[in-house]
Amino acid sequence: MILKSQVEWALHCCAILAGLPDGRYLSTKALAEFHGLPKEYLSKALQSLSQARLVDSTLGPSGGYRLSRPPAEITFLDVVEAVEGKERSFVCNNIRANNPCRPEGYCDAGPCAIARIMWDADEAWRASLRAVTLAMLVQSLEKDVPPALWRESFEWVMKRVG
Amino acid sequence: MILKSQVEWALHCCAILAGLPDGRYLSTKALAEFHGLPKEYLSKALQSLSQARLVDSTLGPSGGYRLSRPPAEITFLDVVEAVEGKERSFVCNNIRANNPCRPEGYCDAGPCAIARIMWDADEAWRASLRAVTLAMLVQSLEKDVPPALWRESFEWVMKRVG
DNA sequence: TCCAATACGGATATCGTTTATCCTTATTGG
DNA sequence: CCAATAAGGATAAACGATATCCGTATTGGA
């Protein structure tokens, strides 16, 4: 059970978009170059973000993507779910229904105990991701990345911004 | 990102094994019949449990599986990790290393902020699973399942127990 | 002692998902 | 009008999940 690499890509891209000046767009090409990723395939991840309304896009030269809301209002969960989907990681196939002792037409009152427990864990995972915003991510990154590299990266992006 | 169905199977099988009288074994065949599962493939899941030392097995007629510890000492996480592996669900490919602004031979101090946050969520998931034991599961099930069905299922199993 | 039932592990096949590329279309700034 | 872009469909390769089959070793019971 491994998350798609597109989740990682989308998060890194969102981190860049969160640092953009208000209203400016950055293209798939620039994002792919900056992260060393295949442009065509990264494009699919960005389209997922777009469909989830996390980013706006424009066409034409100097087109690209920007966040549709302030970074403080976009959570990790938003991004992860945009790419990975909202389905729970545990799927209950209700195999208890195959119990040979069951009377015909027996109907279960609710989800089985195993599913409830697994779904609780899933919700704990989601709650953890919901607690972190892109604004917090940028803060963390700024603390981690040496100031010189931070500045150069910003300038690299600004040269390509629409 | 969906957990293998073997996780579900293993948990249901553990629930049955947890209800067995001390020292008795139940075969793959019986477990497969009870849950309506393909015997050969279920066998792989049980082998995973065996390799993780969660269950003991014996060969020969009246052979099968039993829990290797009291149900209160086996957690959901034990079972999930036995089948699914202990690897984290988020894999960091360190794509920040592709940043074109990086000086040659630059070395990162630690894992990147995105990985840390994703791994925190993973740990929240694991902590949630670690908090629930098979003993607690059996308690839940006994509350959910009607007494008649509970009793009949127990007898069904006891007829096949080694 | 022999037989049948079992766990175990290797080999193989099938299927779906992820990853990736290519191409067409519509849009837009210069 | 042109070039750059997002969007999305079609396709294929690679991989993991699912599933089956078979051979081996072990063991309880006849």
Short mmCIF file of C-alpha atoms (C1' of nucleotides) in Angstrom, two decimals:
data_model
loop_
_atom_site.label_atom_id
_atom_site.label_comp_id
_atom_site.label_asym_id
_atom_site.label_seq_id
_atom_site.Cartn_x
_atom_site.Cartn_y
_atom_site.Cartn_z
CA MET A 1 0.00 0.00 0.00
CA ILE A 2 2.09 2.84 -1.34
CA LEU A 3 0.86 6.33 -2.23
CA LYS A 4 1.36 7.36 -5.85
CA SER A 5 4.49 9.34 -6.55
CA GLN A 6 2.13 11.95 -7.97
CA VAL A 7 1.21 12.78 -4.37
CA GLU A 8 4.80 13.70 -3.65
CA TRP A 9 5.02 15.68 -6.87
CA ALA A 10 1.80 17.57 -6.19
CA LEU A 11 2.92 18.53 -2.70
CA HIS A 12 6.27 19.82 -3.91
CA CYS A 13 4.55 21.78 -6.66
CA CYS A 14 2.09 23.26 -4.18
CA ALA A 15 5.00 24.34 -2.02
CA ILE A 16 6.39 26.29 -4.95
CA LEU A 17 3.02 27.76 -5.90
CA ALA A 18 2.52 28.82 -2.28
CA GLY A 19 5.62 30.99 -2.54
CA LEU A 20 4.51 32.80 -5.68
CA PRO A 21 3.57 36.50 -5.57
CA ASP A 22 -0.17 37.08 -5.63
CA GLY A 23 -1.89 36.29 -8.90
CA ARG A 24 1.15 35.02 -10.78
CA TYR A 25 1.12 31.71 -12.67
CA LEU A 26 3.82 29.08 -13.06
CA SER A 27 3.82 26.59 -15.94
CA THR A 28 4.00 22.81 -15.86
CA LYS A 29 7.26 23.08 -17.76
CA ALA A 30 8.89 25.17 -15.04
CA LEU A 31 7.58 22.93 -12.26
CA ALA A 32 8.79 19.81 -14.07
CA GLU A 33 12.24 21.26 -14.69
CA PHE A 34 12.61 22.48 -11.13
CA HIS A 35 11.82 19.03 -9.71
CA GLY A 36 13.37 16.94 -12.45
CA LEU A 37 10.07 15.29 -13.37
CA PRO A 38 8.49 14.15 -16.67
CA LYS A 39 6.48 17.15 -17.82
CA GLU A 40 3.66 15.23 -19.52
CA TYR A 41 2.97 13.03 -16.56
CA LEU A 42 3.34 15.76 -13.96
CA SER A 43 0.70 17.55 -15.98
CA LYS A 44 -1.78 14.86 -14.96
CA ALA A 45 -1.14 15.53 -11.30
CA LEU A 46 -1.64 19.25 -11.80
CA GLN A 47 -4.86 18.57 -13.66
CA SER A 48 -6.04 16.62 -10.62
CA LEU A 49 -5.32 19.65 -8.44
CA SER A 50 -7.20 21.79 -10.92
CA GLN A 51 -10.22 19.50 -10.95
CA ALA A 52 -10.23 19.59 -7.16
CA ARG A 53 -10.31 23.40 -7.35
CA LEU A 54 -7.09 23.72 -5.38
CA VAL A 55 -5.40 25.62 -8.20
CA ASP A 56 -6.48 27.94 -10.99
CA SER A 57 -5.00 27.69 -14.46
CA THR A 58 -4.69 29.89 -17.53
CA LEU A 59 -3.91 29.02 -21.10
CA GLY A 60 -1.59 30.60 -23.60
CA PRO A 61 2.00 31.76 -23.24
CA SER A 62 2.80 32.80 -19.67
CA GLY A 63 0.01 30.45 -18.64
CA GLY A 64 0.25 27.92 -15.85
CA TYR A 65 -1.05 27.35 -12.33
CA ARG A 66 -1.52 29.28 -9.11
CA LEU A 67 -3.18 28.39 -5.83
CA SER A 68 -6.88 29.18 -5.80
CA ARG A 69 -6.82 30.01 -2.06
CA PRO A 70 -4.30 31.33 0.46
CA PRO A 71 -1.75 28.64 1.49
CA ALA A 72 -3.14 28.72 5.02
CA GLU A 73 -6.46 27.45 3.66
CA ILE A 74 -5.15 24.43 1.78
CA THR A 75 -4.28 21.33 3.79
CA PHE A 76 -2.13 18.34 3.02
CA LEU A 77 -5.30 16.29 3.00
CA ASP A 78 -6.75 18.48 0.26
CA VAL A 79 -3.74 17.79 -1.94
CA VAL A 80 -3.45 14.10 -1.11
CA GLU A 81 -7.14 13.50 -1.75
CA ALA A 82 -7.06 15.48 -4.99
CA VAL A 83 -4.43 13.11 -6.38
CA GLU A 84 -5.14 9.88 -4.56
CA GLY A 85 -8.90 10.09 -4.28
CA LYS A 86 -11.15 10.23 -1.24
CA GLU A 87 -11.74 6.50 -0.94
CA ARG A 88 -10.71 4.88 2.32
CA SER A 89 -7.58 2.76 2.27
CA PHE A 90 -9.41 -0.23 3.75
CA VAL A 91 -12.15 -1.76 1.64
CA CYS A 92 -14.60 -4.01 3.47
CA ASN A 93 -15.80 -6.85 1.26
CA ASN A 94 -18.18 -7.97 3.98
CA ILE A 95 -16.87 -11.51 3.95
CA ARG A 96 -18.78 -12.19 7.16
CA ALA A 97 -21.75 -12.60 4.83
CA ASN A 98 -20.18 -15.87 3.63
CA ASN A 99 -20.50 -17.43 7.07
CA PRO A 100 -22.15 -20.79 6.37
CA CYS A 101 -24.12 -20.54 9.61
CA ARG A 102 -26.04 -17.49 8.44
CA PRO A 103 -29.77 -17.90 7.94
CA GLU A 104 -31.06 -17.05 4.43
CA GLY A 105 -31.72 -13.37 3.90
CA TYR A 106 -29.96 -12.35 7.07
CA CYS A 107 -29.17 -8.63 7.02
CA ASP A 108 -26.37 -6.89 8.93
CA ALA A 109 -27.21 -3.97 11.16
CA GLY A 110 -24.06 -1.97 10.38
CA PRO A 111 -20.46 -2.22 9.20
CA CYS A 112 -18.47 -5.02 10.77
CA ALA A 113 -16.17 -4.39 13.72
CA ILE A 114 -13.04 -4.93 11.65
CA ALA A 115 -14.06 -2.30 9.12
CA ARG A 116 -14.91 0.18 11.88
CA ILE A 117 -11.49 -0.20 13.44
CA MET A 118 -9.67 0.06 10.13
CA TRP A 119 -11.71 3.11 9.18
CA ASP A 120 -10.93 4.75 12.52
CA ALA A 121 -7.25 4.38 11.70
CA ASP A 122 -7.86 5.80 8.26
CA GLU A 123 -9.58 8.78 9.83
CA ALA A 124 -6.64 9.28 12.20
CA TRP A 125 -4.39 9.45 9.15
CA ARG A 126 -6.64 11.97 7.48
CA ALA A 127 -6.96 14.06 10.62
CA SER A 128 -3.19 14.24 10.80
CA LEU A 129 -2.98 15.44 7.20
CA ARG A 130 -5.85 17.87 7.72
CA ALA A 131 -3.93 19.54 10.54
CA VAL A 132 -1.11 20.73 8.29
CA THR A 133 -1.53 23.57 5.81
CA LEU A 134 0.63 24.65 2.90
CA ALA A 135 1.47 27.79 4.88
CA MET A 136 2.94 25.62 7.63
CA LEU A 137 4.84 23.63 5.03
CA VAL A 138 6.45 26.77 3.60
CA GLN A 139 7.44 27.79 7.12
CA SER A 140 9.12 24.43 7.69
CA LEU A 141 10.91 24.54 4.37
CA GLU A 142 12.21 28.05 5.00
CA LYS A 143 13.72 26.83 8.25
CA ASP A 144 15.32 23.78 6.57
CA VAL A 145 16.67 25.25 3.36
CA PRO A 146 19.85 27.36 3.58
CA PRO A 147 19.09 31.05 2.86
CA ALA A 148 21.31 31.20 -0.23
CA LEU A 149 19.61 28.22 -1.87
CA TRP A 150 16.24 29.56 -0.84
CA ARG A 151 16.93 32.88 -2.50
CA GLU A 152 18.35 31.37 -5.66
CA SER A 153 15.42 29.02 -6.01
CA PHE A 154 13.01 31.89 -5.62
CA GLU A 155 14.82 33.85 -8.32
CA TRP A 156 14.89 30.78 -10.58
CA VAL A 157 11.12 30.54 -10.26
CA MET A 158 10.57 34.28 -10.68
CA LYS A 159 12.40 34.22 -14.00
CA ARG A 160 9.80 31.78 -15.29
CA VAL A 161 6.67 33.08 -13.63
CA GLY A 162 3.86 34.43 -15.84
CA MET B 1 -3.70 3.36 -2.21
CA ILE B 2 -5.77 0.37 -1.14
CA LEU B 3 -4.76 -2.25 1.41
CA LYS B 4 -4.58 -5.80 0.08
CA SER B 5 -7.70 -7.86 0.62
CA GLN B 6 -5.39 -10.30 2.41
CA VAL B 7 -5.34 -7.81 5.28
CA GLU B 8 -9.09 -8.18 5.67
CA TRP B 9 -8.81 -11.95 5.40
CA ALA B 10 -6.05 -12.16 7.96
CA LEU B 11 -7.98 -10.06 10.45
CA HIS B 12 -11.11 -12.18 10.11
CA CYS B 13 -9.06 -15.34 10.48
CA CYS B 14 -7.37 -13.96 13.59
CA ALA B 15 -10.78 -13.19 15.04
CA ILE B 16 -11.71 -16.85 14.66
CA LEU B 17 -8.39 -18.10 15.99
CA ALA B 18 -8.79 -15.78 18.99
CA GLY B 19 -11.95 -17.62 19.93
CA LEU B 20 -10.41 -21.09 19.83
CA PRO B 21 -9.93 -23.08 23.04
CA ASP B 22 -6.34 -23.07 24.27
CA GLY B 23 -3.89 -25.03 22.16
CA ARG B 24 -6.31 -26.09 19.44
CA TYR B 25 -5.53 -25.66 15.75
CA LEU B 26 -7.78 -24.69 12.85
CA SER B 27 -6.88 -25.51 9.24
CA THR B 28 -6.67 -23.22 6.22
CA LYS B 29 -9.47 -25.27 4.68
CA ALA B 30 -11.86 -24.52 7.53
CA LEU B 31 -10.94 -20.83 7.60
CA ALA B 32 -11.39 -20.57 3.83
CA GLU B 33 -14.77 -22.30 3.93
CA PHE B 34 -16.02 -20.20 6.81
CA HIS B 35 -15.18 -16.95 5.03
CA GLY B 36 -15.87 -18.08 1.47
CA LEU B 37 -12.30 -17.46 0.35
CA PRO B 38 -9.95 -19.24 -2.09
CA LYS B 39 -8.05 -21.71 0.08
CA GLU B 40 -4.74 -21.62 -1.81
CA TYR B 41 -4.48 -17.86 -1.76
CA LEU B 42 -5.69 -17.46 1.81
CA SER B 43 -2.89 -19.84 2.66
CA LYS B 44 -0.41 -17.17 1.60
CA ALA B 45 -1.88 -14.70 4.07
CA LEU B 46 -1.69 -17.26 6.87
CA GLN B 47 1.91 -17.99 5.95
CA SER B 48 2.62 -14.29 6.37
CA LEU B 49 1.12 -14.42 9.85
CA SER B 50 3.25 -17.46 10.58
CA GLN B 51 6.45 -15.79 9.37
CA ALA B 52 5.63 -12.81 11.59
CA ARG B 53 5.33 -15.21 14.53
CA LEU B 54 1.75 -14.18 15.22
CA VAL B 55 0.52 -17.75 14.78
CA ASP B 56 1.91 -21.24 15.29
CA SER B 57 1.24 -24.01 12.82
CA THR B 58 1.35 -27.80 12.78
CA LEU B 59 1.44 -30.23 9.90
CA GLY B 60 -0.45 -33.40 9.30
CA PRO B 61 -4.15 -34.20 9.63
CA SER B 62 -5.76 -32.05 12.31
CA GLY B 63 -3.02 -29.54 11.60
CA GLY B 64 -3.60 -25.82 11.11
CA TYR B 65 -3.03 -22.56 12.92
CA ARG B 66 -3.44 -21.07 16.36
CA LEU B 67 -2.45 -17.74 17.85
CA SER B 68 1.04 -17.77 19.29
CA ARG B 69 0.11 -15.31 22.05
CA PRO B 70 -3.02 -14.32 23.99
CA PRO B 71 -5.41 -12.20 21.89
CA ALA B 72 -4.81 -9.26 24.21
CA GLU B 73 -1.18 -9.25 23.15
CA ILE B 74 -1.72 -9.09 19.40
CA THR B 75 -2.66 -5.76 17.88
CA PHE B 76 -4.26 -4.84 14.61
CA LEU B 77 -0.97 -3.28 13.62
CA ASP B 78 0.79 -6.62 14.13
CA VAL B 79 -1.58 -8.30 11.71
CA VAL B 80 -1.64 -5.48 9.16
CA GLU B 81 2.14 -5.24 9.10
CA ALA B 82 2.53 -8.99 8.84
CA VAL B 83 0.53 -8.99 5.61
CA GLU B 84 1.18 -5.55 4.21
CA GLY B 85 4.76 -5.04 5.32
CA LYS B 86 6.29 -2.49 7.63
CA GLU B 87 7.20 0.05 4.95
CA ARG B 88 5.68 3.49 5.24
CA SER B 89 2.88 4.36 2.85
CA PHE B 90 4.66 7.51 1.68
CA VAL B 91 7.93 7.00 -0.14
CA CYS B 92 10.18 10.06 -0.37
CA ASN B 93 12.11 10.10 -3.63
CA ASN B 94 13.97 13.21 -2.51
CA ILE B 95 13.10 15.13 -5.63
CA ARG B 96 14.35 18.31 -3.94
CA ALA B 97 17.78 17.00 -4.96
CA ASN B 98 16.86 17.81 -8.57
CA ASN B 99 16.59 21.53 -7.81
CA PRO B 100 18.73 23.12 -10.54
CA CYS B 101 19.94 25.78 -8.10
CA ARG B 102 21.71 23.26 -5.90
CA PRO B 103 25.48 23.50 -5.72
CA GLU B 104 27.39 20.37 -6.76
CA GLY B 105 27.74 17.79 -3.98
CA TYR B 106 25.23 19.54 -1.73
CA CYS B 107 24.07 17.20 1.02
CA ASP B 108 20.74 17.38 2.89
CA ALA B 109 20.76 17.54 6.66
CA GLY B 110 17.67 15.39 7.16
CA PRO B 111 14.45 14.20 5.51
CA CYS B 112 12.50 16.91 3.74
CA ALA B 113 9.56 18.65 5.41
CA ILE B 114 7.02 17.00 3.16
CA ALA B 115 8.26 13.52 4.05
CA ARG B 116 8.24 14.35 7.76
CA ILE B 117 4.62 15.46 7.61
CA MET B 118 3.53 12.45 5.56
CA TRP B 119 5.39 10.12 7.90
CA ASP B 120 3.74 11.75 10.92
CA ALA B 121 0.37 10.92 9.40
CA ASP B 122 1.53 7.38 8.73
CA GLU B 123 2.56 7.07 12.36
CA ALA B 124 -0.86 8.36 13.46
CA TRP B 125 -2.42 5.57 11.41
CA ARG B 126 -0.14 2.98 12.97
CA ALA B 127 -0.73 4.30 16.47
CA SER B 128 -4.45 3.93 15.93
CA LEU B 129 -4.01 0.31 14.81
CA ARG B 130 -1.60 -0.39 17.65
CA ALA B 131 -4.25 0.65 20.17
CA VAL B 132 -6.64 -2.15 19.27
CA THR B 133 -6.01 -5.78 20.22
CA LEU B 134 -7.61 -8.97 19.00
CA ALA B 135 -9.17 -9.33 22.44
CA MET B 136 -10.94 -6.02 21.94
CA LEU B 137 -12.03 -7.13 18.49
CA VAL B 138 -13.63 -10.29 19.84
CA GLN B 139 -15.47 -8.21 22.43
CA SER B 140 -16.84 -5.94 19.71
CA LEU B 141 -17.88 -8.86 17.57
CA GLU B 142 -19.66 -10.57 20.43
CA LYS B 143 -21.69 -7.41 20.95
CA ASP B 144 -22.57 -7.14 17.25
CA VAL B 145 -23.35 -10.73 16.33
CA PRO B 146 -26.71 -12.14 17.45
CA PRO B 147 -26.22 -14.80 20.15
CA ALA B 148 -27.73 -17.61 18.06
CA LEU B 149 -25.42 -16.96 15.11
CA TRP B 150 -22.49 -16.54 17.48
CA ARG B 151 -23.15 -19.92 19.06
CA GLU B 152 -23.73 -21.74 15.78
CA SER B 153 -20.54 -20.29 14.31
CA PHE B 154 -18.60 -21.42 17.34
CA GLU B 155 -19.98 -24.92 17.00
CA TRP B 156 -19.23 -24.95 13.26
CA VAL B 157 -15.64 -24.12 14.06
CA MET B 158 -15.40 -26.61 16.93
CA LYS B 159 -16.47 -29.43 14.62
CA ARG B 160 -13.39 -28.72 12.49
CA VAL B 161 -10.85 -27.84 15.13
CA GLY B 162 -7.79 -30.07 15.56
"C1'" DT C 1 4.07 -49.25 8.22
"C1'" DC C 2 1.18 -46.83 5.15
"C1'" DC C 3 -2.14 -43.28 3.92
"C1'" DA C 4 -4.36 -39.07 3.87
"C1'" DA C 5 -4.40 -34.43 5.31
"C1'" DT C 6 -1.89 -30.70 6.18
"C1'" DA C 7 1.68 -26.42 5.97
"C1'" DC C 8 5.07 -24.56 3.11
"C1'" DG C 9 7.29 -22.60 -0.76
"C1'" DG C 10 8.26 -22.13 -5.78
"C1'" DA C 11 6.52 -21.33 -10.37
"C1'" DT C 12 3.30 -19.45 -13.25
"C1'" DA C 13 -0.66 -16.90 -15.07
"C1'" DT C 14 -4.08 -13.17 -15.02
"C1'" DC C 15 -5.70 -8.77 -14.02
"C1'" DG C 16 -5.73 -3.97 -12.70
"C1'" DT C 17 -3.18 0.09 -11.44
"C1'" DT C 18 0.61 3.09 -11.84
"C1'" DT C 19 3.70 5.23 -14.66
"C1'" DA C 20 4.70 7.26 -18.90
"C1'" DT C 21 4.38 8.97 -23.64
"C1'" DC C 22 2.07 10.78 -27.60
"C1'" DC C 23 -1.29 13.36 -30.00
"C1'" DT C 24 -5.22 16.54 -30.76
"C1'" DT C 25 -7.91 20.54 -29.38
"C1'" DA C 26 -8.91 25.00 -27.50
"C1'" DT C 27 -7.17 29.14 -25.57
"C1'" DT C 28 -4.40 33.25 -25.19
"C1'" DG C 29 -0.56 36.66 -24.93
"C1'" DG C 30 2.57 39.00 -27.90
"C1'" DC D 1 -0.97 35.13 -36.95
"C1'" DC D 2 2.18 32.43 -34.17
"C1'" DA D 3 3.98 30.15 -30.35
"C1'" DA D 4 3.20 28.51 -25.81
"C1'" DT D 5 0.16 26.69 -22.87
"C1'" DA D 6 -3.72 23.59 -20.30
"C1'" DA D 7 -6.76 19.84 -21.08
"C1'" DG D 8 -7.82 15.39 -22.09
"C1'" DG D 9 -8.01 11.00 -24.89
"C1'" DA D 10 -5.46 6.92 -26.54
"C1'" DT D 11 -1.99 3.82 -25.90
"C1'" DA D 12 1.69 1.08 -23.97
"C1'" DA D 13 5.13 -0.55 -20.61
"C1'" DA D 14 6.08 -1.93 -15.93
"C1'" DC D 15 4.70 -3.47 -11.72
"C1'" DG D 16 2.08 -5.35 -7.96
"C1'" DA D 17 -2.14 -7.83 -6.43
"C1'" DT D 18 -4.71 -11.77 -7.16
"C1'" DA D 19 -5.06 -16.49 -8.04
"C1'" DT D 20 -3.90 -21.29 -9.19
"C1'" DC D 21 -1.03 -25.28 -9.46
"C1'" DC D 22 2.40 -28.40 -8.07
"C1'" DG D 23 6.12 -30.70 -5.39
"C1'" DT D 24 8.02 -31.47 -0.70
"C1'" DA D 25 8.09 -32.44 4.11
"C1'" DT D 26 5.60 -33.48 8.17
"C1'" DT D 27 2.35 -35.84 11.07
"C1'" DG D 28 -1.79 -38.08 13.08
"C1'" DG D 29 -4.48 -42.07 12.58
"C1'" DA D 30 -5.72 -46.63 10.52
#
